[in-house]
Tab-separated table of C-alpha atoms and ligand atoms in Angstrom:
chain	number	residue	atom	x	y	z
A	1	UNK	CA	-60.226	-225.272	81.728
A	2	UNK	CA	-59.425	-222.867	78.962
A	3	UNK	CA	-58.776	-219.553	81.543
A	4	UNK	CA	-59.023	-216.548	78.934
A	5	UNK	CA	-59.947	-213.311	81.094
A	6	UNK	CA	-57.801	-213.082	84.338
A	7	UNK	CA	-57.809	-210.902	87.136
A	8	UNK	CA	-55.103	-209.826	89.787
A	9	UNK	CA	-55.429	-208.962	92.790
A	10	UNK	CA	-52.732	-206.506	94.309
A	11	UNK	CA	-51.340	-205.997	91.079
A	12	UNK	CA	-49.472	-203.245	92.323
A	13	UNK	CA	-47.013	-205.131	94.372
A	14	UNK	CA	-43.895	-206.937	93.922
A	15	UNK	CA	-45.642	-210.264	92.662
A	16	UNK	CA	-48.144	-208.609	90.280
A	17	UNK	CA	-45.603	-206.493	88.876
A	18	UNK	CA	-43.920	-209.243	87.826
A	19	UNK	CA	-46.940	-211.444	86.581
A	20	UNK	CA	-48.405	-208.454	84.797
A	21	UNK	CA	-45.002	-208.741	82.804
A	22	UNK	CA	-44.751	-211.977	82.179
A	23	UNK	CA	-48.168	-212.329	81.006
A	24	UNK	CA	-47.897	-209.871	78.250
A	25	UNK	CA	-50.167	-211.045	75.163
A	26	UNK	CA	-50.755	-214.474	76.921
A	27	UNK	CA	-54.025	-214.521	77.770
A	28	UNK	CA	-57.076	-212.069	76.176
A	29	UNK	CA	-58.030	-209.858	79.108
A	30	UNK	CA	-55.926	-208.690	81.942
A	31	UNK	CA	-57.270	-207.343	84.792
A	32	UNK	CA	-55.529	-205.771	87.190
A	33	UNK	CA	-56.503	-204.555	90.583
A	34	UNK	CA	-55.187	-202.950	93.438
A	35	UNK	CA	-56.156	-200.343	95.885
A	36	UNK	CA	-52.927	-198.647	95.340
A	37	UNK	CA	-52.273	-196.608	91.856
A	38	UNK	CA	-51.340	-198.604	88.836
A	39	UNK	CA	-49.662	-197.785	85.404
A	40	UNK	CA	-51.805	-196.524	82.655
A	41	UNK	CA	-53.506	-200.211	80.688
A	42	UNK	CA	-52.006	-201.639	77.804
A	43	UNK	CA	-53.501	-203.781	75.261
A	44	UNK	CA	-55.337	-206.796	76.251
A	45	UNK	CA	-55.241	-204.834	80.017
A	46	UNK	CA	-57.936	-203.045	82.532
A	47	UNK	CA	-56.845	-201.268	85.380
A	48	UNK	CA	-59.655	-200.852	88.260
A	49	UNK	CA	-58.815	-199.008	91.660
A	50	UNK	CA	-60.099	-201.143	94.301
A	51	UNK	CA	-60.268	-201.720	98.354
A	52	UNK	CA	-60.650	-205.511	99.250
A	53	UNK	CA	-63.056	-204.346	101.807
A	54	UNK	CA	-65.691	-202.965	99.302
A	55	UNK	CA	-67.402	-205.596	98.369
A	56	UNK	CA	-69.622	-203.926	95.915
A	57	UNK	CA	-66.388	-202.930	94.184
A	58	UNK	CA	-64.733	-206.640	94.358
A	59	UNK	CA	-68.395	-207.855	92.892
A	60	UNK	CA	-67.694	-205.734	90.233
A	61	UNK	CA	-64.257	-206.358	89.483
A	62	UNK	CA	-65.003	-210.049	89.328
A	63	UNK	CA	-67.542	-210.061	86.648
A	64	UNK	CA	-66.903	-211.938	83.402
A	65	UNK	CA	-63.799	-213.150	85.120
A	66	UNK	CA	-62.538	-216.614	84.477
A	67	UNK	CA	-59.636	-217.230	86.830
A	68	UNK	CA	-58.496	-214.872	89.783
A	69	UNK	CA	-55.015	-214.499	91.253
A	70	UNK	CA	-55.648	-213.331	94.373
A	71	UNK	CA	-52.341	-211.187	95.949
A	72	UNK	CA	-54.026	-208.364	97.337
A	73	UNK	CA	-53.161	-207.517	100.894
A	74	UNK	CA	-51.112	-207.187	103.787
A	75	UNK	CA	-48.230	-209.145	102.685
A	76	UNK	CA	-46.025	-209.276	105.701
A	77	UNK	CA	-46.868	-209.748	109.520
A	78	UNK	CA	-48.984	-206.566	110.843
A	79	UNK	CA	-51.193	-205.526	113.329
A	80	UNK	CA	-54.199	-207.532	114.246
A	81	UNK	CA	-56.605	-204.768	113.113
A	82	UNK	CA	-54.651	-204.660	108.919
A	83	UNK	CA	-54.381	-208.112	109.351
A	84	UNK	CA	-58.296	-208.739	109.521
A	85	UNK	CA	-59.563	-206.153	107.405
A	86	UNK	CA	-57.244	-207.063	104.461
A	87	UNK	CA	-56.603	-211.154	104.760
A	88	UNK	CA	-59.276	-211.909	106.602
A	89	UNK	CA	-62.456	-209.995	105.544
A	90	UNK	CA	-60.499	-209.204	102.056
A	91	UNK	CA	-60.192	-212.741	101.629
A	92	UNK	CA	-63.570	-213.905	102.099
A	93	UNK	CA	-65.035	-210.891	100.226
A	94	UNK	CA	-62.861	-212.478	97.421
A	95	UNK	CA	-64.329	-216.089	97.256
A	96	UNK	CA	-67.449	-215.175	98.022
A	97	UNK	CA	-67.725	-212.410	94.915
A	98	UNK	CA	-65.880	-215.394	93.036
A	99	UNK	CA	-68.644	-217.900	94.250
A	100	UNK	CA	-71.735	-215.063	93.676
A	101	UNK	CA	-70.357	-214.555	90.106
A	102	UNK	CA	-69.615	-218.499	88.594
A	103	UNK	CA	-65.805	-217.661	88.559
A	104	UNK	CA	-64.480	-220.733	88.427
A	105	UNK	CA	-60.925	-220.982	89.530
A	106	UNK	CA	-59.124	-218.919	92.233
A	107	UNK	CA	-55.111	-219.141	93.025
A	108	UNK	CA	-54.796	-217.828	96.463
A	109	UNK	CA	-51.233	-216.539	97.583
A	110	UNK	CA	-50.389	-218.431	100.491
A	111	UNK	CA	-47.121	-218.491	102.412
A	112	UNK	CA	-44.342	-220.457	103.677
A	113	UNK	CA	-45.120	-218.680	107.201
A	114	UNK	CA	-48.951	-220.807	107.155
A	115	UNK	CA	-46.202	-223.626	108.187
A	116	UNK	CA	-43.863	-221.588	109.831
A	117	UNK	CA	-43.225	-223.336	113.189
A	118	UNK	CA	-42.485	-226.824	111.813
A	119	UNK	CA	-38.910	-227.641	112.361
A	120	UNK	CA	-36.498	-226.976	109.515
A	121	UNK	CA	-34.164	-230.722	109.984
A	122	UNK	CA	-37.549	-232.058	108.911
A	123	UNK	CA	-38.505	-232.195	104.964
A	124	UNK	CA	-42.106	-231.363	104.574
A	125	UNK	CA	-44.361	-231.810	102.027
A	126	UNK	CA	-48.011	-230.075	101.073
A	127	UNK	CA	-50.128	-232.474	103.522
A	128	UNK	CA	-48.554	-231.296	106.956
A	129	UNK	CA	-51.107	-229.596	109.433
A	130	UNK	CA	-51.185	-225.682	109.488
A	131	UNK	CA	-48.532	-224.085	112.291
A	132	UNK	CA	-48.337	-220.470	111.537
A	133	UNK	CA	-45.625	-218.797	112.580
A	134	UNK	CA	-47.375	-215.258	113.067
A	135	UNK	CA	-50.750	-213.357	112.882
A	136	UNK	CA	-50.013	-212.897	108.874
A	137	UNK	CA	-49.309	-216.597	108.979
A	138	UNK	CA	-52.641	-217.496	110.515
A	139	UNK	CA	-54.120	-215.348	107.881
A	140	UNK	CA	-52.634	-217.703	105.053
A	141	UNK	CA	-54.095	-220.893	106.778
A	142	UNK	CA	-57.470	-218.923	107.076
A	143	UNK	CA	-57.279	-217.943	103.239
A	144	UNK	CA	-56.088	-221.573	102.265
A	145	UNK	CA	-59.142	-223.094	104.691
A	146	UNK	CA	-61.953	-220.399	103.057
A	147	UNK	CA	-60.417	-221.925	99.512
A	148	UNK	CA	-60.863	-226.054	100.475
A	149	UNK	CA	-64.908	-224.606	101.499
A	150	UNK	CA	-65.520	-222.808	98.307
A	151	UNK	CA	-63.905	-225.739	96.486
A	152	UNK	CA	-65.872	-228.421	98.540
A	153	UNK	CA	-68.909	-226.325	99.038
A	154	UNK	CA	-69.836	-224.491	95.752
A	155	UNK	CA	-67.265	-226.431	93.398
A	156	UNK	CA	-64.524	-223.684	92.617
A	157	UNK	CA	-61.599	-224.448	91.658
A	158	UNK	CA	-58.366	-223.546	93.926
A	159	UNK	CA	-54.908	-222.974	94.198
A	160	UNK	CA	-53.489	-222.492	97.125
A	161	UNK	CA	-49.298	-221.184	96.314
A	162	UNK	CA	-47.132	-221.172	99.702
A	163	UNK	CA	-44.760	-218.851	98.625
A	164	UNK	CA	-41.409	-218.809	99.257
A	165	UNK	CA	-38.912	-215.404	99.130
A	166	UNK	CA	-39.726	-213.450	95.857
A	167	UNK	CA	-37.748	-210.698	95.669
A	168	UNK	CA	-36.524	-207.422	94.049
A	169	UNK	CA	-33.723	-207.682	92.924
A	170	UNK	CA	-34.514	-211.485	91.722
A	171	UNK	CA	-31.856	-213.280	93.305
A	172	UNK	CA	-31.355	-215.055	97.171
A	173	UNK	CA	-29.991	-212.865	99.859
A	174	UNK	CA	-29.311	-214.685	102.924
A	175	UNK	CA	-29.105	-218.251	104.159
A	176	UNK	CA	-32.390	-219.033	104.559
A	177	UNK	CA	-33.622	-217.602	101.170
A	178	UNK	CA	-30.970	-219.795	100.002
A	179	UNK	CA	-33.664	-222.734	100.380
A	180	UNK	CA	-37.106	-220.216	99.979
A	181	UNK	CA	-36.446	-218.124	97.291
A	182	UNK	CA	-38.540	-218.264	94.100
A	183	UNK	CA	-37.034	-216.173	90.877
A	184	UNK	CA	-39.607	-214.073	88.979
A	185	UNK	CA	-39.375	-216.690	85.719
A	186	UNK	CA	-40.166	-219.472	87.962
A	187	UNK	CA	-43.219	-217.568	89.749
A	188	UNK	CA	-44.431	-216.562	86.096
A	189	UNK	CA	-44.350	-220.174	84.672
A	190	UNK	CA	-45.849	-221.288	88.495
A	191	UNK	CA	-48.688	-219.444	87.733
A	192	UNK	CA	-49.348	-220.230	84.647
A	193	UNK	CA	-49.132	-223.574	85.395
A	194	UNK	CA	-52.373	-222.941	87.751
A	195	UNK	CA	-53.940	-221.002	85.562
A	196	UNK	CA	-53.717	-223.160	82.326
A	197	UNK	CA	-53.914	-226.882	84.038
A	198	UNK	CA	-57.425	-228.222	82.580
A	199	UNK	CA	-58.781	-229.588	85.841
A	200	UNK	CA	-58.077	-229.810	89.532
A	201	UNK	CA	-60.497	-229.444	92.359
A	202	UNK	CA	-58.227	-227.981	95.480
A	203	UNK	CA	-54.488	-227.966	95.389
A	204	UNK	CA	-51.419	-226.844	97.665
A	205	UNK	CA	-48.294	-226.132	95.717
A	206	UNK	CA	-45.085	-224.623	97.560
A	207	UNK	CA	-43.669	-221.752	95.637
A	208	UNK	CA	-39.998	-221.344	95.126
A	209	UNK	CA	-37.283	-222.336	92.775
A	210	UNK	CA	-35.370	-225.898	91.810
A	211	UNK	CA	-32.922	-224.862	95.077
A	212	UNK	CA	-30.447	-227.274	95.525
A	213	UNK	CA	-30.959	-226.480	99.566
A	214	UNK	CA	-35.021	-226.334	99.110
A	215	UNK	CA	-36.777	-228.559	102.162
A	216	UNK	CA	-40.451	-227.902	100.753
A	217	UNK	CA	-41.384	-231.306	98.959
A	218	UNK	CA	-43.588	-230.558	95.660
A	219	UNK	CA	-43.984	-234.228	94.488
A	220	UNK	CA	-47.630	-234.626	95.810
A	221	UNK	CA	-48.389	-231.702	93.086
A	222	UNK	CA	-45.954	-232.920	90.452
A	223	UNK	CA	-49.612	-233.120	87.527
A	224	UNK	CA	-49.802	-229.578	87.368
A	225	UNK	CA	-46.584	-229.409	85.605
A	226	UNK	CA	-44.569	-226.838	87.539
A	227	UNK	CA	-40.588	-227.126	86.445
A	228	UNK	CA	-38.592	-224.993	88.180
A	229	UNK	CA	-35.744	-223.959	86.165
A	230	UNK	CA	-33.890	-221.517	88.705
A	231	UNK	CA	-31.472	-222.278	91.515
A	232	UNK	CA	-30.313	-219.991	94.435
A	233	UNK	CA	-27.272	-222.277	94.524
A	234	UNK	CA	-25.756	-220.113	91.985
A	235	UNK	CA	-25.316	-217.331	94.941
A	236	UNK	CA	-24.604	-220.077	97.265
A	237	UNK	CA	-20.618	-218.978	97.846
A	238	UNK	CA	-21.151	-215.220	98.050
A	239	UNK	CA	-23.719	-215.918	100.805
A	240	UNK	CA	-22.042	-218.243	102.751
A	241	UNK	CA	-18.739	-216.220	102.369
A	242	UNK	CA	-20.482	-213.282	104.953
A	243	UNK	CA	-20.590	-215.496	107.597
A	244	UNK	CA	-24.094	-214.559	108.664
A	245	UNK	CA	-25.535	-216.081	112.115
A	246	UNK	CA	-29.323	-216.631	112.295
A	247	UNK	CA	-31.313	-215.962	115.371
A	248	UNK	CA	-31.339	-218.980	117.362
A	249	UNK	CA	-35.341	-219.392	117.781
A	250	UNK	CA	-35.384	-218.470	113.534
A	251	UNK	CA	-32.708	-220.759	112.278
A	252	UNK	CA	-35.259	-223.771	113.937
A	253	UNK	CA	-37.779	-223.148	112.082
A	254	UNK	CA	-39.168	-223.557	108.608
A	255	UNK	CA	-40.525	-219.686	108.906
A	256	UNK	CA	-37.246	-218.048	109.733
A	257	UNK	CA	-37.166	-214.874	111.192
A	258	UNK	CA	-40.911	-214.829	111.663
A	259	UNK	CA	-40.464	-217.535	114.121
A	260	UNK	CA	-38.533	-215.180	116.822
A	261	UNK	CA	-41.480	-212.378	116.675
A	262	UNK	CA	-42.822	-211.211	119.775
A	263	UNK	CA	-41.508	-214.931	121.168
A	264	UNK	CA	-42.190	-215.894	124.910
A	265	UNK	CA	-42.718	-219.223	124.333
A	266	UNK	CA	-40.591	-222.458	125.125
A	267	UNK	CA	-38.500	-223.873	121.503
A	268	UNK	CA	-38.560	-227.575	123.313
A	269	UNK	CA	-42.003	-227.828	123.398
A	270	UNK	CA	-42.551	-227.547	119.772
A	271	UNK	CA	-41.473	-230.678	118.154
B	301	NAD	N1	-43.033	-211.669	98.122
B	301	NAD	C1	-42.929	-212.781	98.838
B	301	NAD	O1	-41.816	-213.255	99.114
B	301	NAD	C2	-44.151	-213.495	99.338
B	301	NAD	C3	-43.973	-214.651	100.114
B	301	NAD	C4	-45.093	-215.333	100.574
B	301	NAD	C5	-46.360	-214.887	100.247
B	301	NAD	N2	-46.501	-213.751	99.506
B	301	NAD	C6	-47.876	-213.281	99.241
B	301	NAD	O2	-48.015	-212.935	97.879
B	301	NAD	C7	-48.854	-211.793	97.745
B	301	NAD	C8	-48.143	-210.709	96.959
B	301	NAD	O3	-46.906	-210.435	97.591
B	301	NAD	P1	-46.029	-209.153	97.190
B	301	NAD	O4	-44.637	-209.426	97.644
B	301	NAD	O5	-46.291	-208.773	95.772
B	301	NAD	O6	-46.676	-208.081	98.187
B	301	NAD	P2	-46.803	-206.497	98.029
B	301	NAD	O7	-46.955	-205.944	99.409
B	301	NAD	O8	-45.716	-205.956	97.161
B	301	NAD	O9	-48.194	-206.366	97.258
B	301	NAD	C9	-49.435	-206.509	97.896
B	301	NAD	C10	-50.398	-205.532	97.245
B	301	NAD	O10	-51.682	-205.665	97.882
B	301	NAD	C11	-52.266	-204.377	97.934
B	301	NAD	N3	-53.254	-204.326	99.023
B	301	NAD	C12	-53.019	-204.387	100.366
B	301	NAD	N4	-54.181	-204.277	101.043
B	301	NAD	C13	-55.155	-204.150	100.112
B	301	NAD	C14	-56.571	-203.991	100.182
B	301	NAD	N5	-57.207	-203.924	101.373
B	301	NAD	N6	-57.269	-203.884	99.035
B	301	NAD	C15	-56.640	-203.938	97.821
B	301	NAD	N7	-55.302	-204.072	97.681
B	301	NAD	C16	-54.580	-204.184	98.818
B	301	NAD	C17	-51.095	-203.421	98.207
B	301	NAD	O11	-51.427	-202.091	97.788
B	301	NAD	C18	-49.972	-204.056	97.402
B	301	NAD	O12	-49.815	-203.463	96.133
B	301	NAD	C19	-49.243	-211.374	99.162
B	301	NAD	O13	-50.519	-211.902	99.464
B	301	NAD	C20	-48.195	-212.017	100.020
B	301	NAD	O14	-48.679	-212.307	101.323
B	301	NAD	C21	-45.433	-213.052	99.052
């Protein structure tokens, strides 16, 4: 698939800051979307004002669209009532102007915390089952579960990223992001990796660097071309030199201090 007019979704944020960037004179149109304020358009760029929850707005913004990047929302655990409104009824509003209007690939922004309470010792690659680690986490299986329907269903095309730690300023800050972090070059050439690939049906692609410490196995994806040329082991020494101790409930799991949230339950029950 030849993707020439994009669109992004929370393109005011930390991600579509960065992608907005990188994408400078790459592809024809740029759309970018968010309900917050966004800088003035420059060539080759729209800028539309928009609430997820409007769906005659997102119907709009998806016309003539060929490929969305869908970022838009709460993008950290919240209250059940932001949580729904923005991932949840944002979300499908999303696919389902996508689906209305023939656009025919979508790369949803996932997260590492949709698989949040598998164990850390263990390696895991793209086909473990769901185990979110917080509402926010649920939210990411829901979003990566409403992409596998449009893709089965009505034949889009999806991406579904489980993003690591991408961060301002680009570099690891702590232990764990030691083995989650994703720089900003990597999440650029991720992405256009998705976007440009001819053809794929339904994919699930872990997003962070080439960490020398990563434990999130990208081999099952290795066709869409994503190399990774960044590695948090460059920080490495200056990390490990503070001495930092994780939580005990966080430092189990694969989603880190999501994991010890609002916890009552029992650690040796979850294998
Ligand atoms: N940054 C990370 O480390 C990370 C990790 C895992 C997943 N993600 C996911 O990637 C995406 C982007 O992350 P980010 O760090 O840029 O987040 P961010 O919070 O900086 O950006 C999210 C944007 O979505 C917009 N938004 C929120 N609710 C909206 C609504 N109802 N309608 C329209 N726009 C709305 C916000 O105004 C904001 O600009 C999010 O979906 C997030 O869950 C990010």
């Amino acid at each position: 698939m030849q993707a020439r007019n994009i669109l992004i979704t929370g393109a005011a944020g930390q991600i579509g800051v960065a992608l907005r960037a990188g994408f400078k004179g790459v592809y024809p149109l740029l759309r970018l979307s968010d309900r917050a304020p966004l800088a003035a358009a420059g060539p080759g760029e729209e800028v539309v004002q928009a609430d997820l929850g409007d769906m005659p707005a997102i119907e709009k913004l998806v016309q003539g669209i060929d490929c969305i990047i869908h970022l838009g929302g709460a993008s950290t655990e919240n209250t059940w009532e932001t949580i729904l409104s923005a991932n949840i009824a944002g979300c499908f509003n999303l696919f389902e102007a996508a689906r209305k209007h023939k656009v025919k690939r979508v790369i949803f922004a996932s997260s590492n915390h949709a698989i949040g309470f598998h164990r850390r010792e263990r390696f895991i690659d793209n086909t473990v089952v769901p185990r979110p680690d917080t509402r926010y986490g649920v939210s990411k299986v829901f979003g990566e579960a409403l992409g596998r329907l449009y893709a089965d269903k009505h034949g889009l095309s999806v991406a579904c990223l489980r993003i690591g730690t991408f961060r301002n300023p680009d570099r690891p800050d702590n232990v764990r992001q030691l083995q989650s972090w994703i720089s900003h070059r990597d999440m650029v050439h991720l992405m256009r990796c998705c976007i440009d690939h001819p053809d794929y049906h339904f994919a699930v692609v872990y997003g962070l660097s080439n960490n020398l410490r990563g434990r999130w196995d990208n081999s099952n994806v290795k066709w869409l071309g994503y190399r990774p040329q960044d590695d948090s082991e460059a920080w490495a020494a200056e990390i490990l030199a503070k001495g930092e101790k994780e939580n005990e409930v966080s430092a189990l799991f694969h989603g880190g201090f999501y994991t010890p949230m609002e916890f009552d339950g029992d650690v040796d029950r979850i294998d």
